[in-house]
GROMACS .gro file of C-alpha atoms in nm:
model
  477
    1UNK     CA    1   1.268  -6.196  -9.079
    2UNK     CA    2   1.025  -6.149  -8.775
    3UNK     CA    3   0.883  -6.494  -8.709
    4UNK     CA    4   0.530  -6.350  -8.715
    5UNK     CA    5   0.567  -6.225  -9.064
    6UNK     CA    6   0.726  -6.548  -9.209
    7UNK     CA    7   0.501  -6.756  -9.417
    8UNK     CA    8   0.483  -7.014  -9.137
    9UNK     CA    9   0.411  -6.734  -8.886
   10UNK     CA   10   0.136  -6.595  -9.109
   11UNK     CA   11  -0.022  -6.935  -9.136
   12UNK     CA   12  -0.005  -6.964  -8.748
   13UNK     CA   13  -0.181  -6.635  -8.695
   14UNK     CA   14  -0.450  -6.725  -8.944
   15UNK     CA   15  -0.502  -7.061  -8.755
   16UNK     CA   16  -0.521  -6.877  -8.430
   17UNK     CA   17  -0.773  -6.621  -8.553
   18UNK     CA   18  -0.994  -6.909  -8.681
   19UNK     CA   19  -0.971  -7.084  -8.353
   20UNK     CA   20  -1.054  -6.768  -8.159
   21UNK     CA   21  -1.348  -6.723  -8.398
   22UNK     CA   22  -1.473  -7.074  -8.335
   23UNK     CA   23  -1.443  -7.033  -7.958
   24UNK     CA   24  -1.624  -6.699  -7.976
   25UNK     CA   25  -1.902  -6.859  -8.168
   26UNK     CA   26  -1.953  -7.122  -7.893
   27UNK     CA   27  -1.945  -6.851  -7.625
   28UNK     CA   28  -2.210  -6.659  -7.803
   29UNK     CA   29  -2.433  -6.979  -7.824
   30UNK     CA   30  -2.384  -7.019  -7.451
   31UNK     CA   31  -2.478  -6.655  -7.385
   32UNK     CA   32  -2.795  -6.689  -7.595
   33UNK     CA   33  -2.909  -6.968  -7.370
   34UNK     CA   34  -2.775  -6.834  -7.048
   35UNK     CA   35  -2.800  -6.450  -7.056
   36UNK     CA   36  -2.920  -6.438  -6.703
   37UNK     CA   37  -2.581  -6.588  -6.594
   38UNK     CA   38  -2.397  -6.295  -6.764
   39UNK     CA   39  -2.638  -6.044  -6.623
   40UNK     CA   40  -2.595  -6.183  -6.268
   41UNK     CA   41  -2.225  -6.186  -6.291
   42UNK     CA   42  -2.243  -5.818  -6.398
   43UNK     CA   43  -2.466  -5.724  -6.095
   44UNK     CA   44  -2.237  -5.909  -5.858
   45UNK     CA   45  -1.911  -5.720  -5.982
   46UNK     CA   46  -1.811  -5.436  -5.754
   47UNK     CA   47  -1.935  -5.106  -5.908
   48UNK     CA   48  -1.574  -4.970  -5.928
   49UNK     CA   49  -1.412  -5.276  -6.060
   50UNK     CA   50  -1.175  -5.195  -6.356
   51UNK     CA   51  -1.173  -5.448  -6.652
   52UNK     CA   52  -0.875  -5.688  -6.634
   53UNK     CA   53  -0.607  -5.622  -6.914
   54UNK     CA   54  -0.620  -5.864  -7.197
   55UNK     CA   55  -0.303  -6.101  -7.201
   56UNK     CA   56  -0.039  -5.998  -7.449
   57UNK     CA   57   0.109  -6.236  -7.683
   58UNK     CA   58   0.496  -6.268  -7.690
   59UNK     CA   59   0.701  -6.415  -7.965
   60UNK     CA   60   1.002  -6.643  -7.964
   61UNK     CA   61   1.266  -6.686  -8.220
   62UNK     CA   62   1.140  -7.032  -8.296
   63UNK     CA   63   0.772  -7.047  -8.341
   64UNK     CA   64   0.585  -7.331  -8.169
   65UNK     CA   65   0.334  -7.537  -8.360
   66UNK     CA   66  -0.014  -7.392  -8.364
   67UNK     CA   67  -0.310  -7.615  -8.298
   68UNK     CA   68  -0.556  -7.652  -8.574
   69UNK     CA   69  -0.902  -7.467  -8.546
   70UNK     CA   70  -1.071  -7.801  -8.490
   71UNK     CA   71  -0.851  -7.878  -8.191
   72UNK     CA   72  -0.896  -7.529  -8.033
   73UNK     CA   73  -1.269  -7.553  -8.061
   74UNK     CA   74  -1.270  -7.890  -7.921
   75UNK     CA   75  -1.094  -7.760  -7.600
   76UNK     CA   76  -1.389  -7.529  -7.530
   77UNK     CA   77  -1.649  -7.724  -7.327
   78UNK     CA   78  -1.994  -7.709  -7.478
   79UNK     CA   79  -2.244  -7.514  -7.274
   80UNK     CA   80  -2.431  -7.717  -7.014
   81UNK     CA   81  -2.785  -7.805  -7.110
   82UNK     CA   82  -3.001  -7.829  -6.787
   83UNK     CA   83  -3.315  -8.030  -6.831
   84UNK     CA   84  -3.545  -7.957  -6.529
   85UNK     CA   85  -3.800  -7.696  -6.627
   86UNK     CA   86  -4.036  -7.505  -6.404
   87UNK     CA   87  -4.177  -7.310  -6.690
   88UNK     CA   88  -4.536  -7.422  -6.632
   89UNK     CA   89  -4.519  -7.339  -6.272
   90UNK     CA   90  -4.369  -6.999  -6.345
   91UNK     CA   91  -4.663  -6.932  -6.588
   92UNK     CA   92  -4.919  -6.983  -6.310
   93UNK     CA   93  -5.173  -6.681  -6.341
   94UNK     CA   94  -5.194  -6.661  -5.959
   95UNK     CA   95  -4.837  -6.519  -5.977
   96UNK     CA   96  -4.963  -6.224  -6.181
   97UNK     CA   97  -4.654  -6.024  -6.281
   98UNK     CA   98  -4.378  -6.263  -6.181
   99UNK     CA   99  -4.009  -6.165  -6.102
  100UNK     CA  100  -3.779  -6.421  -5.970
  101UNK     CA  101  -3.427  -6.525  -5.974
  102UNK     CA  102  -3.238  -6.844  -5.855
  103UNK     CA  103  -2.866  -6.874  -5.796
  104UNK     CA  104  -2.652  -7.170  -5.723
  105UNK     CA  105  -2.491  -7.056  -5.393
  106UNK     CA  106  -2.181  -7.281  -5.452
  107UNK     CA  107  -2.092  -7.159  -5.794
  108UNK     CA  108  -2.267  -6.821  -5.822
  109UNK     CA  109  -2.433  -6.928  -6.144
  110UNK     CA  110  -2.768  -6.788  -6.218
  111UNK     CA  111  -3.005  -7.087  -6.297
  112UNK     CA  112  -3.327  -6.907  -6.340
  113UNK     CA  113  -3.419  -6.545  -6.423
  114UNK     CA  114  -3.731  -6.348  -6.480
  115UNK     CA  115  -3.670  -5.984  -6.437
  116UNK     CA  116  -3.416  -6.040  -6.175
  117UNK     CA  117  -3.247  -5.708  -6.222
  118UNK     CA  118  -3.565  -5.496  -6.203
  119UNK     CA  119  -3.606  -5.324  -5.858
  120UNK     CA  120  -3.970  -5.370  -5.733
  121UNK     CA  121  -4.167  -5.365  -5.422
  122UNK     CA  122  -4.061  -5.639  -5.180
  123UNK     CA  123  -4.338  -5.634  -4.906
  124UNK     CA  124  -4.196  -5.781  -4.588
  125UNK     CA  125  -3.892  -5.918  -4.744
  126UNK     CA  126  -3.750  -5.567  -4.693
  127UNK     CA  127  -3.694  -5.682  -4.337
  128UNK     CA  128  -3.403  -5.887  -4.445
  129UNK     CA  129  -3.226  -5.576  -4.571
  130UNK     CA  130  -3.321  -5.386  -4.255
  131UNK     CA  131  -3.169  -5.676  -4.037
  132UNK     CA  132  -2.868  -5.695  -4.256
  133UNK     CA  133  -2.802  -5.325  -4.196
  134UNK     CA  134  -2.860  -5.333  -3.824
  135UNK     CA  135  -2.619  -5.626  -3.794
  136UNK     CA  136  -2.356  -5.424  -3.988
  137UNK     CA  137  -2.396  -5.138  -3.754
  138UNK     CA  138  -2.465  -5.297  -3.404
  139UNK     CA  139  -2.320  -5.612  -3.245
  140UNK     CA  140  -2.580  -5.896  -3.207
  141UNK     CA  141  -2.588  -5.844  -2.829
  142UNK     CA  142  -2.625  -5.477  -2.842
  143UNK     CA  143  -2.921  -5.337  -2.645
  144UNK     CA  144  -3.097  -4.993  -2.639
  145UNK     CA  145  -3.173  -4.802  -2.324
  146UNK     CA  146  -3.470  -4.625  -2.192
  147UNK     CA  147  -3.382  -4.389  -1.912
  148UNK     CA  148  -3.541  -4.151  -1.648
  149UNK     CA  149  -3.356  -3.836  -1.554
  150UNK     CA  150  -3.419  -3.545  -1.303
  151UNK     CA  151  -3.644  -3.275  -1.450
  152UNK     CA  152  -3.591  -2.898  -1.426
  153UNK     CA  153  -3.884  -2.833  -1.203
  154UNK     CA  154  -3.886  -2.954  -0.848
  155UNK     CA  155  -4.066  -3.288  -0.800
  156UNK     CA  156  -4.028  -3.372  -1.181
  157UNK     CA  157  -3.858  -3.650  -1.367
  158UNK     CA  158  -3.837  -3.707  -1.744
  159UNK     CA  159  -3.889  -4.047  -1.914
  160UNK     CA  160  -3.655  -4.055  -2.213
  161UNK     CA  161  -3.747  -4.269  -2.507
  162UNK     CA  162  -3.438  -4.433  -2.659
  163UNK     CA  163  -3.624  -4.595  -2.942
  164UNK     CA  164  -3.699  -4.930  -2.766
  165UNK     CA  165  -4.061  -4.992  -2.891
  166UNK     CA  166  -4.075  -5.327  -2.706
  167UNK     CA  167  -4.061  -5.163  -2.352
  168UNK     CA  168  -4.349  -5.318  -2.166
  169UNK     CA  169  -4.612  -5.200  -1.919
  170UNK     CA  170  -4.676  -5.558  -1.811
  171UNK     CA  171  -4.536  -5.688  -1.473
  172UNK     CA  172  -4.176  -5.793  -1.448
  173UNK     CA  173  -4.151  -6.178  -1.497
  174UNK     CA  174  -4.416  -6.196  -1.748
  175UNK     CA  175  -4.328  -6.234  -2.130
  176UNK     CA  176  -4.495  -6.029  -2.383
  177UNK     CA  177  -4.469  -6.078  -2.763
  178UNK     CA  178  -4.122  -5.963  -2.730
  179UNK     CA  179  -3.892  -6.204  -2.545
  180UNK     CA  180  -3.640  -6.006  -2.336
  181UNK     CA  181  -3.841  -5.695  -2.304
  182UNK     CA  182  -3.780  -5.448  -2.025
  183UNK     CA  183  -4.055  -5.355  -1.792
  184UNK     CA  184  -4.174  -5.008  -1.662
  185UNK     CA  185  -4.227  -5.145  -1.310
  186UNK     CA  186  -3.850  -5.216  -1.287
  187UNK     CA  187  -3.773  -4.870  -1.408
  188UNK     CA  188  -4.005  -4.712  -1.176
  189UNK     CA  189  -3.847  -4.906  -0.881
  190UNK     CA  190  -3.514  -4.768  -0.968
  191UNK     CA  191  -3.644  -4.413  -0.989
  192UNK     CA  192  -3.817  -4.420  -0.662
  193UNK     CA  193  -3.510  -4.571  -0.489
  194UNK     CA  194  -3.288  -4.305  -0.636
  195UNK     CA  195  -3.525  -4.029  -0.546
  196UNK     CA  196  -3.585  -4.139  -0.193
  197UNK     CA  197  -3.227  -4.172  -0.134
  198UNK     CA  198  -3.193  -3.799  -0.113
  199UNK     CA  199  -3.408  -3.657   0.175
  200UNK     CA  200  -3.395  -3.313   0.036
  201UNK     CA  201  -3.603  -3.428  -0.273
  202UNK     CA  202  -3.977  -3.307  -0.265
  203UNK     CA  203  -4.236  -3.565  -0.363
  204UNK     CA  204  -4.252  -3.671  -0.719
  205UNK     CA  205  -4.554  -3.501  -0.882
  206UNK     CA  206  -4.474  -3.435  -1.239
  207UNK     CA  207  -4.361  -3.667  -1.531
  208UNK     CA  208  -4.223  -3.531  -1.856
  209UNK     CA  209  -4.225  -3.746  -2.169
  210UNK     CA  210  -3.927  -3.708  -2.408
  211UNK     CA  211  -3.973  -3.877  -2.745
  212UNK     CA  212  -3.751  -3.643  -2.937
  213UNK     CA  213  -3.507  -3.913  -3.058
  214UNK     CA  214  -3.735  -3.987  -3.361
  215UNK     CA  215  -3.850  -3.686  -3.567
  216UNK     CA  216  -4.071  -3.622  -3.863
  217UNK     CA  217  -4.395  -3.802  -3.940
  218UNK     CA  218  -4.488  -4.088  -3.712
  219UNK     CA  219  -4.703  -4.256  -3.980
  220UNK     CA  220  -4.582  -4.287  -4.353
  221UNK     CA  221  -4.816  -4.148  -4.617
  222UNK     CA  222  -4.788  -4.465  -4.825
  223UNK     CA  223  -4.908  -4.680  -4.539
  224UNK     CA  224  -5.266  -4.788  -4.532
  225UNK     CA  225  -5.421  -4.657  -4.205
  226UNK     CA  226  -5.615  -4.987  -4.177
  227UNK     CA  227  -5.274  -5.147  -4.081
  228UNK     CA  228  -5.294  -4.963  -3.747
  229UNK     CA  229  -5.654  -5.052  -3.664
  230UNK     CA  230  -5.601  -5.419  -3.773
  231UNK     CA  231  -5.305  -5.453  -3.548
  232UNK     CA  232  -5.018  -5.467  -3.774
  233UNK     CA  233  -4.833  -5.133  -3.731
  234UNK     CA  234  -4.816  -4.846  -3.472
  235UNK     CA  235  -4.723  -4.491  -3.511
  236UNK     CA  236  -4.359  -4.481  -3.497
  237UNK     CA  237  -4.230  -4.285  -3.188
  238UNK     CA  238  -3.926  -4.313  -2.984
  239UNK     CA  239  -4.126  -4.371  -2.669
  240UNK     CA  240  -4.400  -4.644  -2.654
  241UNK     CA  241  -4.490  -4.964  -2.464
  242UNK     CA  242  -4.564  -5.306  -2.617
  243UNK     CA  243  -4.540  -5.180  -2.975
  244UNK     CA  244  -4.849  -4.973  -2.870
  245UNK     CA  245  -5.068  -5.289  -2.876
  246UNK     CA  246  -5.386  -5.294  -2.679
  247UNK     CA  247  -5.300  -5.652  -2.591
  248UNK     CA  248  -4.930  -5.685  -2.506
  249UNK     CA  249  -4.945  -6.063  -2.542
  250UNK     CA  250  -5.089  -6.068  -2.893
  251UNK     CA  251  -4.879  -6.034  -3.206
  252UNK     CA  252  -5.173  -5.893  -3.392
  253UNK     CA  253  -5.354  -5.632  -3.184
  254UNK     CA  254  -5.504  -5.295  -3.255
  255UNK     CA  255  -5.283  -5.001  -3.207
  256UNK     CA  256  -5.360  -4.656  -3.084
  257UNK     CA  257  -5.302  -4.306  -3.229
  258UNK     CA  258  -5.087  -4.175  -2.946
  259UNK     CA  259  -4.828  -4.422  -2.826
  260UNK     CA  260  -4.639  -4.162  -2.621
  261UNK     CA  261  -4.944  -4.084  -2.415
  262UNK     CA  262  -5.009  -4.465  -2.343
  263UNK     CA  263  -4.648  -4.505  -2.229
  264UNK     CA  264  -4.671  -4.201  -2.000
  265UNK     CA  265  -4.986  -4.309  -1.841
  266UNK     CA  266  -4.855  -4.646  -1.769
  267UNK     CA  267  -4.535  -4.521  -1.615
  268UNK     CA  268  -4.714  -4.257  -1.407
  269UNK     CA  269  -4.919  -4.529  -1.262
  270UNK     CA  270  -4.604  -4.737  -1.180
  271UNK     CA  271  -4.448  -4.427  -1.009
  272UNK     CA  272  -4.749  -4.322  -0.814
  273UNK     CA  273  -4.819  -3.979  -0.691
  274UNK     CA  274  -4.781  -3.813  -1.027
  275UNK     CA  275  -5.036  -3.529  -1.067
  276UNK     CA  276  -4.945  -3.408  -1.412
  277UNK     CA  277  -4.788  -3.556  -1.727
  278UNK     CA  278  -4.635  -3.318  -1.988
  279UNK     CA  279  -4.412  -3.338  -2.298
  280UNK     CA  280  -4.064  -3.203  -2.342
  281UNK     CA  281  -3.706  -3.282  -2.362
  282UNK     CA  282  -3.461  -3.390  -2.101
  283UNK     CA  283  -3.225  -3.107  -1.965
  284UNK     CA  284  -2.869  -3.147  -2.076
  285UNK     CA  285  -2.654  -3.320  -1.824
  286UNK     CA  286  -2.941  -3.419  -1.607
  287UNK     CA  287  -2.878  -3.679  -1.338
  288UNK     CA  288  -2.984  -4.025  -1.432
  289UNK     CA  289  -3.233  -4.198  -1.196
  290UNK     CA  290  -3.300  -4.528  -1.379
  291UNK     CA  291  -3.218  -4.727  -1.691
  292UNK     CA  292  -3.356  -5.041  -1.856
  293UNK     CA  293  -3.250  -5.223  -2.159
  294UNK     CA  294  -3.421  -5.358  -2.472
  295UNK     CA  295  -3.384  -5.710  -2.608
  296UNK     CA  296  -3.067  -5.772  -2.807
  297UNK     CA  297  -3.038  -5.678  -3.165
  298UNK     CA  298  -3.031  -6.054  -3.246
  299UNK     CA  299  -3.370  -6.097  -3.071
  300UNK     CA  300  -3.512  -5.796  -3.249
  301UNK     CA  301  -3.392  -5.935  -3.591
  302UNK     CA  302  -3.550  -6.272  -3.510
  303UNK     CA  303  -3.873  -6.116  -3.404
  304UNK     CA  304  -3.891  -5.911  -3.717
  305UNK     CA  305  -3.821  -6.217  -3.939
  306UNK     CA  306  -3.994  -6.510  -3.767
  307UNK     CA  307  -4.355  -6.351  -3.741
  308UNK     CA  308  -4.274  -6.045  -3.960
  309UNK     CA  309  -4.306  -5.805  -3.685
  310UNK     CA  310  -4.336  -5.450  -3.839
  311UNK     CA  311  -4.262  -5.273  -3.515
  312UNK     CA  312  -3.930  -5.436  -3.453
  313UNK     CA  313  -3.817  -5.368  -3.804
  314UNK     CA  314  -3.907  -4.992  -3.801
  315UNK     CA  315  -3.726  -4.961  -3.462
  316UNK     CA  316  -3.414  -5.114  -3.615
  317UNK     CA  317  -3.440  -4.902  -3.921
  318UNK     CA  318  -3.461  -4.571  -3.738
  319UNK     CA  319  -3.182  -4.666  -3.494
  320UNK     CA  320  -2.951  -4.754  -3.779
  321UNK     CA  321  -3.022  -4.414  -3.938
  322UNK     CA  322  -2.945  -4.233  -3.615
  323UNK     CA  323  -2.636  -4.443  -3.561
  324UNK     CA  324  -2.514  -4.368  -3.909
  325UNK     CA  325  -2.592  -3.995  -3.872
  326UNK     CA  326  -2.854  -3.939  -4.128
  327UNK     CA  327  -3.124  -3.855  -3.870
  328UNK     CA  328  -3.433  -4.007  -3.701
  329UNK     CA  329  -3.699  -3.960  -3.965
  330UNK     CA  330  -3.850  -4.173  -4.246
  331UNK     CA  331  -3.644  -3.972  -4.495
  332UNK     CA  332  -3.323  -4.068  -4.312
  333UNK     CA  333  -3.371  -4.440  -4.347
  334UNK     CA  334  -3.306  -4.464  -4.722
  335UNK     CA  335  -2.959  -4.300  -4.731
  336UNK     CA  336  -2.855  -4.479  -4.407
  337UNK     CA  337  -2.966  -4.833  -4.523
  338UNK     CA  338  -2.810  -4.807  -4.854
  339UNK     CA  339  -2.492  -4.667  -4.712
  340UNK     CA  340  -2.453  -4.965  -4.472
  341UNK     CA  341  -2.554  -5.228  -4.726
  342UNK     CA  342  -2.270  -5.107  -4.950
  343UNK     CA  343  -2.028  -5.265  -4.688
  344UNK     CA  344  -2.151  -5.604  -4.805
  345UNK     CA  345  -2.002  -5.544  -5.156
  346UNK     CA  346  -2.309  -5.623  -5.352
  347UNK     CA  347  -2.411  -5.386  -5.635
  348UNK     CA  348  -2.739  -5.240  -5.522
  349UNK     CA  349  -2.921  -5.200  -5.850
  350UNK     CA  350  -3.160  -4.933  -5.783
  351UNK     CA  351  -3.256  -5.009  -5.430
  352UNK     CA  352  -3.504  -4.764  -5.265
  353UNK     CA  353  -3.587  -4.789  -4.901
  354UNK     CA  354  -3.882  -4.602  -4.776
  355UNK     CA  355  -3.938  -4.789  -4.449
  356UNK     CA  356  -3.780  -5.076  -4.235
  357UNK     CA  357  -4.078  -5.311  -4.255
  358UNK     CA  358  -4.159  -5.327  -4.634
  359UNK     CA  359  -4.513  -5.214  -4.573
  360UNK     CA  360  -4.483  -4.935  -4.822
  361UNK     CA  361  -4.540  -5.012  -5.186
  362UNK     CA  362  -4.268  -4.755  -5.278
  363UNK     CA  363  -3.987  -4.976  -5.162
  364UNK     CA  364  -3.777  -5.129  -5.432
  365UNK     CA  365  -3.520  -5.407  -5.450
  366UNK     CA  366  -3.410  -5.624  -5.739
  367UNK     CA  367  -3.452  -6.007  -5.673
  368UNK     CA  368  -3.084  -6.036  -5.793
  369UNK     CA  369  -2.975  -5.836  -5.490
  370UNK     CA  370  -3.150  -6.077  -5.263
  371UNK     CA  371  -2.999  -6.383  -5.418
  372UNK     CA  372  -2.654  -6.248  -5.346
  373UNK     CA  373  -2.728  -6.124  -4.998
  374UNK     CA  374  -2.876  -6.460  -4.905
  375UNK     CA  375  -2.551  -6.621  -5.029
  376UNK     CA  376  -2.369  -6.420  -4.761
  377UNK     CA  377  -2.647  -6.513  -4.507
  378UNK     CA  378  -2.593  -6.884  -4.573
  379UNK     CA  379  -2.228  -6.839  -4.538
  380UNK     CA  380  -2.276  -6.656  -4.217
  381UNK     CA  381  -2.057  -6.372  -4.332
  382UNK     CA  382  -1.996  -6.112  -4.044
  383UNK     CA  383  -2.308  -6.118  -3.819
  384UNK     CA  384  -2.548  -6.245  -4.099
  385UNK     CA  385  -2.572  -6.584  -3.932
  386UNK     CA  386  -2.827  -6.416  -3.702
  387UNK     CA  387  -3.053  -6.374  -4.014
  388UNK     CA  388  -2.989  -6.729  -4.107
  389UNK     CA  389  -3.104  -6.851  -3.763
  390UNK     CA  390  -3.402  -6.624  -3.756
  391UNK     CA  391  -3.565  -6.707  -4.095
  392UNK     CA  392  -3.889  -6.907  -4.103
  393UNK     CA  393  -3.856  -7.273  -4.218
  394UNK     CA  394  -4.104  -7.448  -4.446
  395UNK     CA  395  -4.345  -7.665  -4.244
  396UNK     CA  396  -4.147  -7.611  -3.919
  397UNK     CA  397  -4.091  -7.253  -3.800
  398UNK     CA  398  -4.245  -6.919  -3.812
  399UNK     CA  399  -4.463  -6.779  -4.103
  400UNK     CA  400  -4.371  -7.086  -4.328
  401UNK     CA  401  -4.517  -7.323  -4.070
  402UNK     CA  402  -4.867  -7.196  -4.096
  403UNK     CA  403  -5.128  -7.437  -4.234
  404UNK     CA  404  -5.157  -7.267  -4.569
  405UNK     CA  405  -4.775  -7.277  -4.650
  406UNK     CA  406  -4.597  -7.580  -4.806
  407UNK     CA  407  -4.897  -7.798  -4.773
  408UNK     CA  408  -5.013  -8.097  -4.993
  409UNK     CA  409  -4.758  -8.194  -5.257
  410UNK     CA  410  -4.546  -7.891  -5.157
  411UNK     CA  411  -4.471  -8.064  -4.821
  412UNK     CA  412  -4.185  -8.255  -4.985
  413UNK     CA  413  -3.991  -7.931  -4.938
  414UNK     CA  414  -4.068  -7.916  -4.562
  415UNK     CA  415  -3.748  -7.826  -4.372
  416UNK     CA  416  -3.555  -7.746  -4.684
  417UNK     CA  417  -3.667  -7.376  -4.736
  418UNK     CA  418  -3.536  -7.097  -4.515
  419UNK     CA  419  -3.705  -6.785  -4.627
  420UNK     CA  420  -3.885  -6.463  -4.549
  421UNK     CA  421  -4.237  -6.419  -4.646
  422UNK     CA  422  -4.395  -6.088  -4.766
  423UNK     CA  423  -4.733  -5.949  -4.830
  424UNK     CA  424  -4.900  -5.619  -4.922
  425UNK     CA  425  -5.217  -5.558  -5.112
  426UNK     CA  426  -5.038  -5.551  -5.438
  427UNK     CA  427  -4.797  -5.840  -5.404
  428UNK     CA  428  -4.672  -6.152  -5.230
  429UNK     CA  429  -4.304  -6.232  -5.196
  430UNK     CA  430  -4.073  -6.501  -5.074
  431UNK     CA  431  -3.690  -6.495  -5.071
  432UNK     CA  432  -3.427  -6.692  -4.898
  433UNK     CA  433  -3.229  -7.023  -4.921
  434UNK     CA  434  -3.330  -7.373  -5.047
  435UNK     CA  435  -3.138  -7.690  -4.963
  436UNK     CA  436  -3.232  -7.867  -5.278
  437UNK     CA  437  -3.317  -8.234  -5.332
  438UNK     CA  438  -2.994  -8.303  -5.504
  439UNK     CA  439  -2.791  -8.148  -5.231
  440UNK     CA  440  -2.736  -7.817  -5.409
  441UNK     CA  441  -2.776  -7.493  -5.203
  442UNK     CA  442  -2.982  -7.230  -5.392
  443UNK     CA  443  -3.065  -6.877  -5.308
  444UNK     CA  444  -3.382  -6.734  -5.448
  445UNK     CA  445  -3.630  -6.457  -5.465
  446UNK     CA  446  -3.985  -6.463  -5.601
  447UNK     CA  447  -4.218  -6.163  -5.646
  448UNK     CA  448  -4.580  -6.211  -5.741
  449UNK     CA  449  -4.675  -5.852  -5.815
  450UNK     CA  450  -5.000  -5.680  -5.919
  451UNK     CA  451  -5.355  -5.804  -5.904
  452UNK     CA  452  -5.292  -6.086  -5.658
  453UNK     CA  453  -5.509  -6.283  -5.409
  454UNK     CA  454  -5.420  -6.500  -5.115
  455UNK     CA  455  -5.381  -6.786  -5.362
  456UNK     CA  456  -5.052  -6.635  -5.480
  457UNK     CA  457  -4.893  -6.785  -5.163
  458UNK     CA  458  -4.966  -7.133  -5.277
  459UNK     CA  459  -4.833  -7.063  -5.635
  460UNK     CA  460  -4.520  -6.913  -5.472
  461UNK     CA  461  -4.471  -7.224  -5.266
  462UNK     CA  462  -4.526  -7.450  -5.569
  463UNK     CA  463  -4.274  -7.279  -5.771
  464UNK     CA  464  -4.028  -7.280  -5.480
  465UNK     CA  465  -4.086  -7.656  -5.443
  466UNK     CA  466  -4.004  -7.677  -5.816
  467UNK     CA  467  -3.680  -7.511  -5.753
  468UNK     CA  468  -3.619  -7.758  -5.465
  469UNK     CA  469  -3.689  -8.063  -5.688
  470UNK     CA  470  -3.464  -7.939  -5.979
  471UNK     CA  471  -3.170  -7.825  -5.779
  472UNK     CA  472  -2.869  -7.769  -6.002
  473UNK     CA  473  -3.049  -7.905  -6.301
  474UNK     CA  474  -3.291  -7.611  -6.304
  475UNK     CA  475  -3.343  -7.482  -6.654
  476UNK     CA  476  -3.384  -7.126  -6.736
  477UNK     CA  477  -3.661  -7.194  -6.984
   0.00000   0.00000   0.00000
């Protein structure tokens, strides 16, 4: 007789079924209290991962004793009950429509979840995704060139925009808002020296401006035009100087409506003798007369994160799209960024990328994507340590060191929150890393969306401080 069909074998099977039922009941209880954990695990699984096969049971000629249902149930640890609640902080009406997620970076366990799987507008937190994409495509020390080549007409040269929006019209030796920026006077010296080295050259009289590297619209339809006048965003063209600021030394400075013209006029003044300025494209194979280099990708990432510089972020987004091969337009950014982000192995969950800066309310990223990306940032995976080093720090650095951030009782978390801030008219956001009071490393994302005021920043800081105080005891209540 087969051992499994003997009376003893049947009793053993019944016992095992009862044990499995008891264990399943415990798992069901745990899932009711911690559904976010299961959801988070599902999001983090590779999209193409196949389910593991269930283990098969083998029989032996002599059945072994089967544990009783009570013993099997006792071997399943009870679900952990966490006791540190931030429910009152999360219910603050200043947060409007709250979405948030917190993950224990050491274990991958989701500790707190409010709509974490829903893709929503990110504001400037989008710059973290843009930076991650740039660091996957370019080395941290990579630089972008602006060149001058010989034109087709006698006495003409072509200034070729290479997408370096930090190129400066200020004198060499001075530092603008962009550390490491190249200067037009240096480029002009190179061009004059190369031109004068050939006595057969006629005098330089014409400058042609080539901004063809970027195409399509220079201003996205979803952007508020006030952002240009207020000094937060320029028209996006492949040739400009100082982010098209009126004041090259001020982070916030009014921008113009024709960045290419401003750059051309400034370069013509440096060259001297230019009688006409036109627009066109550089002739194929034209001799190069000068070249200057942008700040490094690492410097551009830091600038985009530490003070939320929109220009640097849009520059990186377009250059990623060009490098990937999707094009140099706004429409090329979404497929390029999503394609590159796939290399990090995180399920993307409905991500939509309209721009590199996050200014568009049409951008969409789930908070759950950010908690997993910041886990890799904290681990310095690949080149992501550049992002880790460039994040604002509560009470100490960048946009989290301003007087209205982590003030009062929230100052207890000073130096412990490393995160990117975000704001558009319909939302405030914060996402990053917390070194919690109990020593736990948490990754988190908070979106306060809808009818919000400036007070949402303080409510976000207070909730973040709650996460800091709770650490691994944070309850999902």
